[in-house]
């Protein structure tokens, strides 16, 4: 039987892994686009060619994780007044970010992060609705 501490650890690991995937996919899209290379070469460029690129990737991942955790804290604090409108607003922000000219790494990263936060909030609203 899993204890509460084990559940929290698993939950935090799942969130960290999800934000890692978001940062990785964003970096892969950016590197493939910039260097016009294959996926394998982009992975090599990310992890083997330059330590600064790897550190930049890790910093972006930590930023994503912090933004996600802050959004969870805000959602849990104001859970009673939040509705699906906030999820719609996050999706609109993702579309606006797609239209705004900026470095494609940040563009894709924040689009995926907004959508991930919106999905998490939809899940929480759905679970909250199922509870009596």
Coordinates of C-alpha atoms in Angstrom, one line a residue:
X1 CA 0.0 0.0 0.0
X2 CA 1.4 3.3 -1.0
X3 CA 1.8 5.9 1.6
X4 CA 0.9 9.6 1.2
X5 CA 4.6 10.5 0.9
X6 CA 5.0 7.9 -1.9
X7 CA 2.0 9.3 -3.8
X8 CA 3.4 12.9 -3.5
X9 CA 6.8 11.7 -4.7
X10 CA 5.2 9.9 -7.7
X11 CA 3.1 13.0 -8.4
X12 CA 6.1 15.3 -8.4
X13 CA 8.1 12.9 -10.6
X14 CA 5.2 12.7 -13.1
X15 CA 5.1 16.5 -13.2
X16 CA 8.8 16.8 -13.6
X17 CA 8.8 14.2 -16.4
X18 CA 6.0 16.0 -18.2
X19 CA 7.8 19.3 -18.1
X20 CA 11.0 17.6 -19.2
X21 CA 9.1 16.2 -22.2
X22 CA 7.8 19.7 -23.0
X23 CA 11.3 21.2 -22.9
X24 CA 12.8 18.3 -24.9
X25 CA 10.2 18.5 -27.7
X26 CA 10.6 22.3 -27.9
X27 CA 14.4 22.0 -28.1
X28 CA 14.1 19.3 -30.7
X29 CA 11.8 21.4 -32.9
X30 CA 14.1 24.4 -32.5
X31 CA 17.3 22.5 -33.2
X32 CA 15.9 20.6 -36.2
X33 CA 14.6 23.8 -37.6
X34 CA 17.8 25.8 -37.0
X35 CA 20.4 23.3 -38.1
X36 CA 18.1 21.6 -40.7
X37 CA 19.2 18.2 -39.4
X38 CA 17.7 14.9 -38.4
X39 CA 16.3 14.0 -35.0
X40 CA 19.3 11.9 -34.1
X41 CA 21.7 14.8 -35.0
X42 CA 19.6 17.2 -32.9
X43 CA 19.8 14.9 -29.9
X44 CA 23.5 14.7 -30.3
X45 CA 23.7 18.5 -30.6
X46 CA 21.6 18.8 -27.4
X47 CA 23.6 16.4 -25.2
X48 CA 27.0 15.8 -26.7
X49 CA 28.3 18.7 -28.8
X50 CA 28.1 21.6 -26.4
X51 CA 27.8 21.7 -22.6
X52 CA 26.2 25.2 -22.9
X53 CA 23.3 23.9 -25.0
X54 CA 22.7 21.1 -22.5
X55 CA 22.8 23.5 -19.5
X56 CA 20.4 25.8 -21.4
X57 CA 18.0 22.9 -21.9
X58 CA 18.2 22.1 -18.2
X59 CA 17.5 25.7 -17.2
X60 CA 14.5 25.8 -19.6
X61 CA 13.2 22.6 -18.0
X62 CA 13.6 24.0 -14.5
X63 CA 11.8 27.2 -15.6
X64 CA 9.0 25.0 -17.0
X65 CA 8.7 23.0 -13.8
X66 CA 8.6 26.1 -11.7
X67 CA 5.9 27.8 -13.8
X68 CA 3.9 24.6 -13.7
X69 CA 4.2 24.3 -9.9
X70 CA 3.3 28.0 -9.4
X71 CA 0.2 27.5 -11.6
X72 CA -0.8 24.5 -9.5
X73 CA -0.4 26.6 -6.3
X74 CA -2.5 29.4 -7.8
X75 CA -5.1 26.9 -9.0
X76 CA -5.3 25.1 -5.6
X77 CA -5.6 28.5 -3.8
X78 CA -8.5 29.8 -6.0
X79 CA -10.0 26.4 -6.9
X80 CA -13.5 27.4 -5.8
X81 CA -13.8 30.4 -8.2
X82 CA -12.0 29.0 -11.2
X83 CA -13.9 27.4 -14.1
X84 CA -13.3 26.2 -17.6
X85 CA -12.9 29.8 -18.7
X86 CA -9.3 29.9 -17.4
X87 CA -8.5 26.8 -19.6
X88 CA -10.0 28.6 -22.6
X89 CA -7.9 31.7 -21.8
X90 CA -4.8 29.5 -21.6
X91 CA -5.6 28.0 -25.0
X92 CA -6.2 31.5 -26.5
X93 CA -2.8 32.5 -25.0
X94 CA -1.2 29.5 -26.7
X95 CA -2.7 30.6 -30.1
X96 CA -1.6 34.2 -29.5
X97 CA 2.0 33.0 -28.7
X98 CA 1.9 31.0 -31.9
X99 CA 1.1 34.2 -33.9
X100 CA 3.7 36.4 -32.2
X101 CA 7.1 36.4 -33.8
X102 CA 9.7 35.2 -31.3
X103 CA 12.4 32.7 -31.0
X104 CA 10.8 29.4 -31.9
X105 CA 12.3 27.6 -28.9
X106 CA 10.4 29.8 -26.5
X107 CA 7.3 29.9 -28.7
X108 CA 6.9 26.1 -28.8
X109 CA 7.9 25.8 -25.2
X110 CA 5.3 28.2 -23.9
X111 CA 2.6 26.9 -26.2
X112 CA 3.1 23.3 -25.0
X113 CA 3.3 24.6 -21.4
X114 CA 0.1 26.6 -21.6
X115 CA -1.7 23.5 -23.1
X116 CA -0.3 21.3 -20.4
X117 CA -1.4 23.6 -17.6
X118 CA -4.9 23.9 -19.2
X119 CA -5.1 20.0 -19.4
X120 CA -4.1 19.8 -15.7
X121 CA -6.8 22.3 -14.8
X122 CA -9.4 20.5 -16.8
X123 CA -8.5 17.3 -15.1
X124 CA -8.8 18.9 -11.7
X125 CA -12.1 20.5 -12.5
X126 CA -13.4 17.1 -13.7
X127 CA -12.2 15.4 -10.6
X128 CA -13.7 18.1 -8.4
X129 CA -17.0 17.8 -10.3
X130 CA -17.1 14.0 -9.7
X131 CA -16.7 14.4 -5.9
X132 CA -19.9 14.8 -3.9

